[in-house]
XYZ file of N, CA and C in Angstrom:
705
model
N -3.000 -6.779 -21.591
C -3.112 -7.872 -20.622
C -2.066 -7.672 -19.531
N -2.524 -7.916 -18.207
C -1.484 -7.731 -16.837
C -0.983 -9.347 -17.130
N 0.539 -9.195 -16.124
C 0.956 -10.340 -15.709
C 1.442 -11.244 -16.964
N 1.497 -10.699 -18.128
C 2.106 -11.898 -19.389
C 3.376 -11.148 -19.512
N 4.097 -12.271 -20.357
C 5.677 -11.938 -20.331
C 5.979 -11.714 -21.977
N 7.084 -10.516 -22.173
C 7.757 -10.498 -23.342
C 9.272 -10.672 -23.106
N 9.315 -11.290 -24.026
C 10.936 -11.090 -24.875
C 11.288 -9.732 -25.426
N 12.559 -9.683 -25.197
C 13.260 -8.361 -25.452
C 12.726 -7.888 -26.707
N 12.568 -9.121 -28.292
C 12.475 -8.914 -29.204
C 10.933 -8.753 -29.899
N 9.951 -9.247 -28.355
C 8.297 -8.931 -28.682
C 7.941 -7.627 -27.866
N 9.231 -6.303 -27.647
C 8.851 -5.240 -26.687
C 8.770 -4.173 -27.659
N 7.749 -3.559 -27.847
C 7.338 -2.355 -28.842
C 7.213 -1.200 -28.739
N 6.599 -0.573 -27.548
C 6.823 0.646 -26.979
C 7.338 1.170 -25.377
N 7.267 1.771 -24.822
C 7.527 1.832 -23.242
C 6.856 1.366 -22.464
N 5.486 1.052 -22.597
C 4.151 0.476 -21.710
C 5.151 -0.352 -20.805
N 6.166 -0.966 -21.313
C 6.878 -2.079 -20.409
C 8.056 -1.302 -19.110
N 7.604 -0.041 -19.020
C 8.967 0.625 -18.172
C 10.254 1.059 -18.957
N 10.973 2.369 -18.791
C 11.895 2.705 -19.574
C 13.302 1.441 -19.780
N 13.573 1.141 -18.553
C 14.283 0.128 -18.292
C 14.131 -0.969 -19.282
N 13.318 -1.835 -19.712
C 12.894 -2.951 -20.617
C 13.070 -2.592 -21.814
N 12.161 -0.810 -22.098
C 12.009 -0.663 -23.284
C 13.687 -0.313 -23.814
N 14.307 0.115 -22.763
C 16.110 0.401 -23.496
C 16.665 -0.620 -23.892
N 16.099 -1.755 -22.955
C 16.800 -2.894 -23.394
C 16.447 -3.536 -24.782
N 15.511 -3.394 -25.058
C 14.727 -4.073 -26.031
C 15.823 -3.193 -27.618
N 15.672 -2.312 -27.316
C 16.296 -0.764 -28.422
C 17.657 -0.889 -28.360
N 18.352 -1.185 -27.476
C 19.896 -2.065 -27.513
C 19.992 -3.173 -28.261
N 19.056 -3.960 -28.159
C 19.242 -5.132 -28.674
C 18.946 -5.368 -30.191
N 18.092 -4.439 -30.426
C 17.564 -3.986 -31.400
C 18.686 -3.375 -32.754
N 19.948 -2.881 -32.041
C 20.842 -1.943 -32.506
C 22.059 -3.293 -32.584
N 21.478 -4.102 -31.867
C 22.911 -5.237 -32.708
C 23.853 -5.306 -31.195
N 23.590 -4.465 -30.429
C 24.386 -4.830 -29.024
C 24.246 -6.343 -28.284
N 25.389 -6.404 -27.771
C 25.052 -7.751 -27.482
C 24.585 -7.545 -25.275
N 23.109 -7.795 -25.478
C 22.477 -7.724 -24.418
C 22.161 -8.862 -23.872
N 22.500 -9.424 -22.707
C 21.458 -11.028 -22.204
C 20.890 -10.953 -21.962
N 20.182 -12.020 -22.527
C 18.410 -12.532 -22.585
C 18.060 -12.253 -21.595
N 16.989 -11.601 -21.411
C 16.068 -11.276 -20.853
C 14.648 -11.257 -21.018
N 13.802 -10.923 -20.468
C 12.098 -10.980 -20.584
C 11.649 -9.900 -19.460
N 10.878 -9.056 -19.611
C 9.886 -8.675 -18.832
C 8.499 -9.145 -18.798
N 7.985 -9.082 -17.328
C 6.699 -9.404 -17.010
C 6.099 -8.608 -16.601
N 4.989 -8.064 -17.893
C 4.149 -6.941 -17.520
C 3.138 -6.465 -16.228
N 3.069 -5.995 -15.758
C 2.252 -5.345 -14.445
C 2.229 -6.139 -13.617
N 3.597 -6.944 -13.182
C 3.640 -7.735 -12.352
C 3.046 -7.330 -10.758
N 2.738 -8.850 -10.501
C 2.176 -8.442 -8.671
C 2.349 -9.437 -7.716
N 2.501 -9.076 -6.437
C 2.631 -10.194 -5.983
C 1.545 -11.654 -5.352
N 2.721 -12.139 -5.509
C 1.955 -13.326 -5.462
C 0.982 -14.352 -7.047
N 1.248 -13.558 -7.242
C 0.413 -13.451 -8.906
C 1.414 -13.906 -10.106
N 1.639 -14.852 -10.515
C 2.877 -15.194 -11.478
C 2.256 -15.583 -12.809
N 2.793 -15.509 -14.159
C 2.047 -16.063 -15.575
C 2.229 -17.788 -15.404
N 2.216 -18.065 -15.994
C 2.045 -19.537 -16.222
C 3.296 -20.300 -16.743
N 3.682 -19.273 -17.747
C 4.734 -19.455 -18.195
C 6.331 -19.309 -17.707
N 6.444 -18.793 -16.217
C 7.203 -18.346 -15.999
C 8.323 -18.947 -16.020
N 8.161 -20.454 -15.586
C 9.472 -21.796 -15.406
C 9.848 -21.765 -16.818
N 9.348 -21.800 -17.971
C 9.819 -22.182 -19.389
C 10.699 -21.039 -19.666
N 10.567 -19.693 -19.490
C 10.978 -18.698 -19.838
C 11.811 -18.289 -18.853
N 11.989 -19.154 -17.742
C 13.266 -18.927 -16.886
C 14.418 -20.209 -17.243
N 14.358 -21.010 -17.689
C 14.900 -22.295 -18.433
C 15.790 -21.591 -19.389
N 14.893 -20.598 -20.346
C 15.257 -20.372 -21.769
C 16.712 -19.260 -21.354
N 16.413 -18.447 -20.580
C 17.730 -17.533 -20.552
C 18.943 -18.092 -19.581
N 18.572 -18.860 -18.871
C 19.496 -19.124 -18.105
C 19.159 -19.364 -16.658
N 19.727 -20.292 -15.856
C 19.470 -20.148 -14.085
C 19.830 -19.277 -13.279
N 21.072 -18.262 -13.501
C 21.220 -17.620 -12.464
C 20.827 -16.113 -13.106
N 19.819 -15.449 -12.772
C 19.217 -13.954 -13.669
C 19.404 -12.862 -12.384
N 19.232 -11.458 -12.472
C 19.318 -10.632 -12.254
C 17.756 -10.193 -12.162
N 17.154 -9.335 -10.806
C 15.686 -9.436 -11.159
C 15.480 -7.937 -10.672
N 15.232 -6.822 -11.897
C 15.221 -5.426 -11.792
C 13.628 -4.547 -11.798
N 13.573 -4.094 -11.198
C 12.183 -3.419 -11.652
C 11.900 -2.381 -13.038
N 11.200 -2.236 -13.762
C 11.182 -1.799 -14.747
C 9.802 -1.064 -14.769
N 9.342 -0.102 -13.628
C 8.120 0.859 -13.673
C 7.634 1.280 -14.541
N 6.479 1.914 -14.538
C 6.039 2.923 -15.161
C 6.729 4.532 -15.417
N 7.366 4.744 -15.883
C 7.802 5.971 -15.392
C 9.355 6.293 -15.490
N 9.822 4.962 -15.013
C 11.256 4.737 -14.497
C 11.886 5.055 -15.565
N 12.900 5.498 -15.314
C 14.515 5.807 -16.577
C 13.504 6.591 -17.803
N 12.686 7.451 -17.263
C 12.435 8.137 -17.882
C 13.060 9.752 -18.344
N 12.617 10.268 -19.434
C 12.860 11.944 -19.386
C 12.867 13.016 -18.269
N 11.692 12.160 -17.436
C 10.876 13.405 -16.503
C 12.096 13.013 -14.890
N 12.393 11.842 -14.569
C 12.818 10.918 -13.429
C 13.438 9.893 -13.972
N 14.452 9.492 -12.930
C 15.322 8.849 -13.440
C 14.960 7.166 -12.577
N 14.499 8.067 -11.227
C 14.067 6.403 -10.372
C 15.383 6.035 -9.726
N 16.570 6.256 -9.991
C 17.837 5.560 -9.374
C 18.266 4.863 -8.122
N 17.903 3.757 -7.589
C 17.961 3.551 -6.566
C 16.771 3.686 -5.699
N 15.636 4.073 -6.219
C 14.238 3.827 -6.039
C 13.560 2.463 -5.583
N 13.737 2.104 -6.344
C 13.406 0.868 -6.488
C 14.203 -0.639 -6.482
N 13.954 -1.891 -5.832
C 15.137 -2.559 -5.960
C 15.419 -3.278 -6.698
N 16.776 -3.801 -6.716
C 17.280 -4.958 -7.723
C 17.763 -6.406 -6.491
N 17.779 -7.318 -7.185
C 17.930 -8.436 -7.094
C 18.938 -9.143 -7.555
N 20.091 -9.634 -7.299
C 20.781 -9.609 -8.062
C 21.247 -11.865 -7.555
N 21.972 -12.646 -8.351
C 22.504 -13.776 -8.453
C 21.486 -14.894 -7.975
N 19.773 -14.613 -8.396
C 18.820 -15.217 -8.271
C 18.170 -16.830 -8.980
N 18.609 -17.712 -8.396
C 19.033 -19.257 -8.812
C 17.446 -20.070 -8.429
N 16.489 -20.317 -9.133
C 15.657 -21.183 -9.451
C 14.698 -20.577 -9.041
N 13.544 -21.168 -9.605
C 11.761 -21.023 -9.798
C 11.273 -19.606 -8.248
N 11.468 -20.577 -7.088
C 11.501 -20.199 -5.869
C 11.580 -19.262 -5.581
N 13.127 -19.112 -5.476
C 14.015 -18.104 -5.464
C 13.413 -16.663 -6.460
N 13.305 -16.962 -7.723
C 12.938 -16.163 -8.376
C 11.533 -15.355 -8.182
N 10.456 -15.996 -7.906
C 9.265 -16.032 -7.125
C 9.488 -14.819 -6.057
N 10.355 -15.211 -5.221
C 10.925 -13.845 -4.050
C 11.120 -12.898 -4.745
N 12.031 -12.877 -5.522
C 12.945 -11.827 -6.198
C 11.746 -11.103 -6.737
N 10.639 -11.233 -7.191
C 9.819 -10.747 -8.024
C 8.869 -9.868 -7.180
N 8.239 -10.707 -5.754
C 7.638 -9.804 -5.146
C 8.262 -8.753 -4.145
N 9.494 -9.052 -4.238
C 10.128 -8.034 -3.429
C 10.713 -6.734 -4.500
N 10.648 -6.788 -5.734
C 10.410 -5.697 -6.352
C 9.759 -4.954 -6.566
N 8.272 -5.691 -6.457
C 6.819 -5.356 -6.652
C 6.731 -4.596 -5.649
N 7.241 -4.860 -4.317
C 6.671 -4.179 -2.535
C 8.069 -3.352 -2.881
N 9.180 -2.956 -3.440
C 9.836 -1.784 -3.382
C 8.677 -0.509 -4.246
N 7.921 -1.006 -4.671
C 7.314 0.806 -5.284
C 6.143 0.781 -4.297
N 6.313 0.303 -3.188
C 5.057 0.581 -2.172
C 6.303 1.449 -0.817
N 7.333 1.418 -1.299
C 8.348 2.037 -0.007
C 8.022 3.158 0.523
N 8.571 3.777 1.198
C 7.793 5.573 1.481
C 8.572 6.025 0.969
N 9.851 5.694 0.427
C 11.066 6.701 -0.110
C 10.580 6.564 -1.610
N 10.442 6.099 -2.393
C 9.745 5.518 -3.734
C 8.728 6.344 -4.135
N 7.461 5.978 -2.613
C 6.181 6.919 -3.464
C 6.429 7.907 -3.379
N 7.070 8.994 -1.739
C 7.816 10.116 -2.401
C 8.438 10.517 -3.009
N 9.342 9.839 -4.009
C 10.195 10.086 -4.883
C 8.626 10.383 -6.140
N 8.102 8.972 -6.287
C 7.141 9.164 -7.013
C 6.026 10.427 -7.248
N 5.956 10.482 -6.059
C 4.583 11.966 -5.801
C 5.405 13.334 -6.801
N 6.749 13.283 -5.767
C 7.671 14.765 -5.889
C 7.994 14.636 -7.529
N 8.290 13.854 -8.153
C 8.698 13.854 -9.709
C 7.113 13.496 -10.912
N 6.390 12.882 -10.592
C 5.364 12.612 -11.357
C 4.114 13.066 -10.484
N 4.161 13.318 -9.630
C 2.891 13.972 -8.892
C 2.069 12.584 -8.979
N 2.320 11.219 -8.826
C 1.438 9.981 -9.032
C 1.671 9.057 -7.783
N 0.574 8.890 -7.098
C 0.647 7.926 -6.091
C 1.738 6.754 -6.163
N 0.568 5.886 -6.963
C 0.919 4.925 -7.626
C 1.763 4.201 -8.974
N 1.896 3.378 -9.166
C 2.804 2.839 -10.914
C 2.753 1.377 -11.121
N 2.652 1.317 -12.117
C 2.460 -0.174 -12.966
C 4.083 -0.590 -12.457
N 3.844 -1.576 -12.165
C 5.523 -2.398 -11.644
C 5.931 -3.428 -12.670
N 6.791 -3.044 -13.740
C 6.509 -4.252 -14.604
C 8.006 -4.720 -13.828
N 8.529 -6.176 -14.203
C 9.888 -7.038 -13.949
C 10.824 -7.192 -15.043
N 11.989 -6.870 -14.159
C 13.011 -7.734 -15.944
C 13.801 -8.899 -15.142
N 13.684 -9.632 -15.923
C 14.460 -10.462 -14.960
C 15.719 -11.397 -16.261
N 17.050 -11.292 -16.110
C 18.088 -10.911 -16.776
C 19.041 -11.788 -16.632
N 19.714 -12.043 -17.740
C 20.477 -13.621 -16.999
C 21.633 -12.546 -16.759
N 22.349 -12.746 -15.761
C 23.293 -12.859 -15.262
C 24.615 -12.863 -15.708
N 25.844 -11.788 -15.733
C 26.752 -11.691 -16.555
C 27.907 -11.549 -15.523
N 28.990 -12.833 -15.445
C 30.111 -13.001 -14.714
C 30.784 -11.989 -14.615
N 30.789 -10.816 -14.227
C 31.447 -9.524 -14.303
C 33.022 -9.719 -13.779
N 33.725 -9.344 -14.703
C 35.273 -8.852 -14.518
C 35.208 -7.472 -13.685
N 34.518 -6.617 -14.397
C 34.633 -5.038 -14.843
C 33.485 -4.599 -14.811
N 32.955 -3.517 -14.222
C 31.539 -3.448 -14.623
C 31.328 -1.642 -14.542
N 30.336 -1.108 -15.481
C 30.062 0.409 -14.256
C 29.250 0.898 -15.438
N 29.328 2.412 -15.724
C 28.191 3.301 -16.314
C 28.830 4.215 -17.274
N 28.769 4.584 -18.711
C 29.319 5.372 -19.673
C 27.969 6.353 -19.483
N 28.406 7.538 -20.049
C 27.746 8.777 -20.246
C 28.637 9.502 -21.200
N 27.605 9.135 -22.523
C 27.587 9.641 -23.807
C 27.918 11.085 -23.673
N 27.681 12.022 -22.628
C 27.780 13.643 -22.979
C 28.355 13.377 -21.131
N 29.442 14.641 -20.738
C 30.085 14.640 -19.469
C 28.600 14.942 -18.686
N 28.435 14.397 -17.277
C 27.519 14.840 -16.780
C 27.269 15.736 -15.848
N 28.987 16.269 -15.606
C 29.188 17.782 -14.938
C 29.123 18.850 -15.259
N 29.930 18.737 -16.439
C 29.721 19.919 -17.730
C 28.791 20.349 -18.952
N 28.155 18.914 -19.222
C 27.165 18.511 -19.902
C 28.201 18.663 -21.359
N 29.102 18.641 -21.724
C 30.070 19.115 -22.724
C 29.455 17.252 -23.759
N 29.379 17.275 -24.755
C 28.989 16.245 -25.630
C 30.209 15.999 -26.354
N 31.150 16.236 -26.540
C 32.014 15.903 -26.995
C 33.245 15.119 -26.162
N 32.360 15.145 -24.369
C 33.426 14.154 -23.812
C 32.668 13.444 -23.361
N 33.023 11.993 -23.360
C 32.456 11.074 -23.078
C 33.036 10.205 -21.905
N 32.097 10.388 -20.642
C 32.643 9.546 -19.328
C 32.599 8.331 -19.377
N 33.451 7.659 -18.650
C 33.298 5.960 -18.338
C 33.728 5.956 -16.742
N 32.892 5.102 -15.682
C 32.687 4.932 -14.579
C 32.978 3.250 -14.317
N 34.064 2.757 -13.621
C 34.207 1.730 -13.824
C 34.763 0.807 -12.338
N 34.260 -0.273 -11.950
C 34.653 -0.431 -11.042
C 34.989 -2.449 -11.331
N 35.382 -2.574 -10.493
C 35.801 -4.994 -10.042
C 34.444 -5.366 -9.770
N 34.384 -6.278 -10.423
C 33.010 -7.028 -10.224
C 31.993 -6.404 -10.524
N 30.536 -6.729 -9.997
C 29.538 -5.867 -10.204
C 29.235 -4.904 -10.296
N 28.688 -4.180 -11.214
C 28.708 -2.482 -11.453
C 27.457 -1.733 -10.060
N 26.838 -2.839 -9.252
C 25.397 -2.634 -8.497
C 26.536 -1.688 -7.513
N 27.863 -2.068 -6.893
C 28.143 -1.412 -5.713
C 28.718 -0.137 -6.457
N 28.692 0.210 -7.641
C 29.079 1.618 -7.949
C 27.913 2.489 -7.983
N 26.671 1.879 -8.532
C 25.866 2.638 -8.290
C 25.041 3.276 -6.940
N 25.118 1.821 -6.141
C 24.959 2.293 -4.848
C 25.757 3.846 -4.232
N 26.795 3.842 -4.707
C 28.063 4.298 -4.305
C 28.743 3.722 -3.241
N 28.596 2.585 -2.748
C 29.476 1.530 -2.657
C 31.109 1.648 -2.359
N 30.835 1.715 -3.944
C 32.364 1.711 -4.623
C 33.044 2.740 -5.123
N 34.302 3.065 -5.378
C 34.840 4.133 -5.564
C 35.207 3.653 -7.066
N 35.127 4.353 -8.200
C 35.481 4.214 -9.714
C 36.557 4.444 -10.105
N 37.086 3.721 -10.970
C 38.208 4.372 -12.330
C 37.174 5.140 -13.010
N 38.006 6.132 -13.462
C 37.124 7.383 -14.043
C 38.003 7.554 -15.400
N 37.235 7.573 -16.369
C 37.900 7.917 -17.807
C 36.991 8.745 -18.520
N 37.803 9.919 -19.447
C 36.924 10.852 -19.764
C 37.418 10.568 -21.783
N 36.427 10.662 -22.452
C 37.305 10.590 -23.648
C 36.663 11.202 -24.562
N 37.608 12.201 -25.990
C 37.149 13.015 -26.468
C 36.685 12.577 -27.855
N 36.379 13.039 -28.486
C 35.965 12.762 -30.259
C 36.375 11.875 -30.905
N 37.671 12.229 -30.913
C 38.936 11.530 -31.548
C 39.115 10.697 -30.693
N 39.066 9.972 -29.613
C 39.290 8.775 -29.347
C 40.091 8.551 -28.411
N 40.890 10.098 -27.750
C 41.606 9.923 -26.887
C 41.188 10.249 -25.547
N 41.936 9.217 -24.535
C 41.782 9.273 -23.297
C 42.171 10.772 -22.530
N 41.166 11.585 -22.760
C 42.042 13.076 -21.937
C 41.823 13.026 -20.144
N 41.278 12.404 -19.782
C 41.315 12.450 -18.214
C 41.298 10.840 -17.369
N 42.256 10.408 -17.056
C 42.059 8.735 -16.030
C 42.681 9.038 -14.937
N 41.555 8.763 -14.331
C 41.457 8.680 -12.417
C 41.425 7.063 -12.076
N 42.560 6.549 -11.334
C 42.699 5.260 -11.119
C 42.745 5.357 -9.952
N 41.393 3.997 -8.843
C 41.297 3.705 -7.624
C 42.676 3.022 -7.313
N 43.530 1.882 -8.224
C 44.111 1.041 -7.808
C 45.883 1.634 -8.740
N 46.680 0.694 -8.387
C 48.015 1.055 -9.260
C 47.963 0.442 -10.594
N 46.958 -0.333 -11.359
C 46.376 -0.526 -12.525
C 45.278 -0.024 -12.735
N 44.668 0.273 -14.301
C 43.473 0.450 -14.400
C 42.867 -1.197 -14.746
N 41.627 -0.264 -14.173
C 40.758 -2.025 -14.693
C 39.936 -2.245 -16.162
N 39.967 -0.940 -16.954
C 40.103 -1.190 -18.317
C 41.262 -0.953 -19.047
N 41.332 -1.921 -20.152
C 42.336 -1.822 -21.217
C 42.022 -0.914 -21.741
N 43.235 -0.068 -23.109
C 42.433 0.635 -23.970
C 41.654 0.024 -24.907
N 41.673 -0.824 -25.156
C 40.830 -1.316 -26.355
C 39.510 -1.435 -25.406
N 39.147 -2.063 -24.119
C 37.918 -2.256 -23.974
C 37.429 -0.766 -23.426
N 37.978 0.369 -23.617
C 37.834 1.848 -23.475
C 36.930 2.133 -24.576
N 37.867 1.683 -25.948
C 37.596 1.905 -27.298
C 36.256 1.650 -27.419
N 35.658 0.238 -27.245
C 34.951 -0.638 -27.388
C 33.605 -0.299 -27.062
N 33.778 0.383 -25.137
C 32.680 0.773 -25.270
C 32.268 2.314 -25.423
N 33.103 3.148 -25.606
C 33.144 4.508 -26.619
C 32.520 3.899 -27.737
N 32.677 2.850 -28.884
C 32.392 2.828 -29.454
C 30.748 2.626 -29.958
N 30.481 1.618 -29.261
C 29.367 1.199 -29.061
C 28.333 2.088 -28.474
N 28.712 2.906 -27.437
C 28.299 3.858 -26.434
C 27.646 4.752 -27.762
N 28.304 5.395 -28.726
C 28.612 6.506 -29.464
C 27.397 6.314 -30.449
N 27.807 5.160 -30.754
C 26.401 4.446 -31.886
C 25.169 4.287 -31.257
N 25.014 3.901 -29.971
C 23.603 4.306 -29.618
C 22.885 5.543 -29.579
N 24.150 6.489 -28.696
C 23.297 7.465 -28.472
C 22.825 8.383 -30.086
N 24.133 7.770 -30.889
C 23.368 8.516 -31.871
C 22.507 8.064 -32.886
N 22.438 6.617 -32.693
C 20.950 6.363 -33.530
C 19.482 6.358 -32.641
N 19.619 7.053 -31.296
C 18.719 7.158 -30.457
C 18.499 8.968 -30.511
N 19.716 9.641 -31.089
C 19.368 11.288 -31.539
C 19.920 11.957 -30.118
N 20.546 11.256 -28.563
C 20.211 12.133 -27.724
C 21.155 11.555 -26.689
N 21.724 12.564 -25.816
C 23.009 11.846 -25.320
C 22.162 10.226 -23.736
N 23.231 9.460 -23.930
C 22.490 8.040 -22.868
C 23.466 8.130 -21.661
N 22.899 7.457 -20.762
C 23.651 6.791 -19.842
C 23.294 5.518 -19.517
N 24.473 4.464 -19.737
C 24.052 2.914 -20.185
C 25.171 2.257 -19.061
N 24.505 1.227 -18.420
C 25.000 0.312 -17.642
C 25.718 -1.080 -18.242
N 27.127 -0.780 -18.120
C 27.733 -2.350 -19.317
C 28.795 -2.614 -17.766
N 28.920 -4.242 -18.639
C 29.649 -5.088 -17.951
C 30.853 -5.838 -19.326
N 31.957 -6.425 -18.428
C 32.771 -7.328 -19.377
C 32.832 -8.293 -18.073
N 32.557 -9.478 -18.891
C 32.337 -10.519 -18.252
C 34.331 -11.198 -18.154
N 34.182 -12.485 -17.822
C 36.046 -12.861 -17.480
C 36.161 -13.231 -19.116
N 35.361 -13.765 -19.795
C 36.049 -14.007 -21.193
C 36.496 -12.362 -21.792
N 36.863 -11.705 -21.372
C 36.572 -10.341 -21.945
C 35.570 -9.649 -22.981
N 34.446 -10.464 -22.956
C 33.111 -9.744 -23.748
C 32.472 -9.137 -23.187
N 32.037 -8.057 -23.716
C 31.213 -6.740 -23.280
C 29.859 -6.959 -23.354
N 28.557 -6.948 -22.400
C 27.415 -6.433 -22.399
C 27.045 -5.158 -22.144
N 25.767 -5.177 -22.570
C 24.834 -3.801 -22.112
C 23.658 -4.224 -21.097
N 23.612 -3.410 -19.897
C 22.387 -4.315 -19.004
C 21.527 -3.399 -18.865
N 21.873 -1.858 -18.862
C 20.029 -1.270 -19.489
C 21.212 0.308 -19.831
């Protein structure tokens, strides 16, 4: 069925976009992920029925990401392909947020990205739409280095506030590299502090470590620590 919505915990295979389906497999693993829902083959103008109840349930202010066909896949990664939405506050509002994700995989930079990596015109546009996490700290771990490809060091990319302007490249990162054993062998600091502690280093090494290896294969995962100092995973 187009246009119906799941919960993280009713998502079963990828049909929902790589993006959803990671989330779903995080959450799955005991990480602590916010609620979220995707809405399958979303379109515009076109909304489920349900959408106000299931925007109630996670929260008012969500995050509204595209979650393709294709996307954060093996073959393509999509990065910046497609857009995000980000500190999106009621029904309305959200309504926008949704079709302006939908009209990012109609972009010309998109379908060429699309053509050149999948040889496919077109793609199912599914939505995630994500509550919203007060970011202290935010950025991107990579389970195996992604210069060296070396698996035994593990990067952390970290920047103030929202992790969206690091990926943009935006922002310039604290850079931490860390080995097996647990130690910090390389920190590159933007500022005259770092903006992680070691323990929230530890933390998400730790966590980082346990996915990729009950997933068999090295990840690259987008986390935040919100101001209470608790850690999410956002895909």
């Amino acid at each position: 069925m187009s246009g119906d919505i799941l919960r993280l915990d009713e998502i079963t295979d990828a049909s929902v976009g790589g993006k959803a389906y990671g989330l779903s497999r995080l959450a799955a693993m005991g990480l602590a992920v916010p609620p979220a829902f995707v809405i399958r083959d979303a379109r515009a103008g076109s909304r489920p029925d349900d959408l106000d109840q299931h925007l109630r349930r996670i929260g008012d202010e969500v995050a509204v990401r595209s979650s393709a066909e294709g996307e954060d896949g093996a073959e393509a990664s999509f990065a910046g392909q497609y857009d995000t939405v980000l500190g999106v506050s009621g029904i309305a509002a959200l309504n926008a947020a949704i079709d302006h994700c939908v009209a990012s995989a109609g972009a010309d930079r998109a379908r060429r990205y699309r053509q050149d990596q999948l040889g496919a015109d077109s793609t199912t546009m599914n939505v995630v739409v994500q509550r919203m996490v007060d970011a202290r700290v935010a950025g991107v771990v990579f389970t195996a280095d992604p210069v060296s490809a070396r698996r035994d060091l593990l990067v952390i990319d970290a920047v103030a506030g929202l992790g969206e302007a690091l990926v943009s490249g935006r922002a310039t990162p604290d850079h931490y590299a860390v080995n097996r054993t647990g130690d910090v062998v390389r920190r590159h600091l933007v500022g005259a502090a770092p903006l992680l502690s070691d323990a929230e280093i530890a933390a998400i090494v730790q966590q980082a470590r346990a996915a990729a290896d009950h997933e068999g294969h090295p990840l690259d995962l987008e986390w935040a620590i919100d101001r209470a100092s608790e850690l999410f995973w956002l895909q």
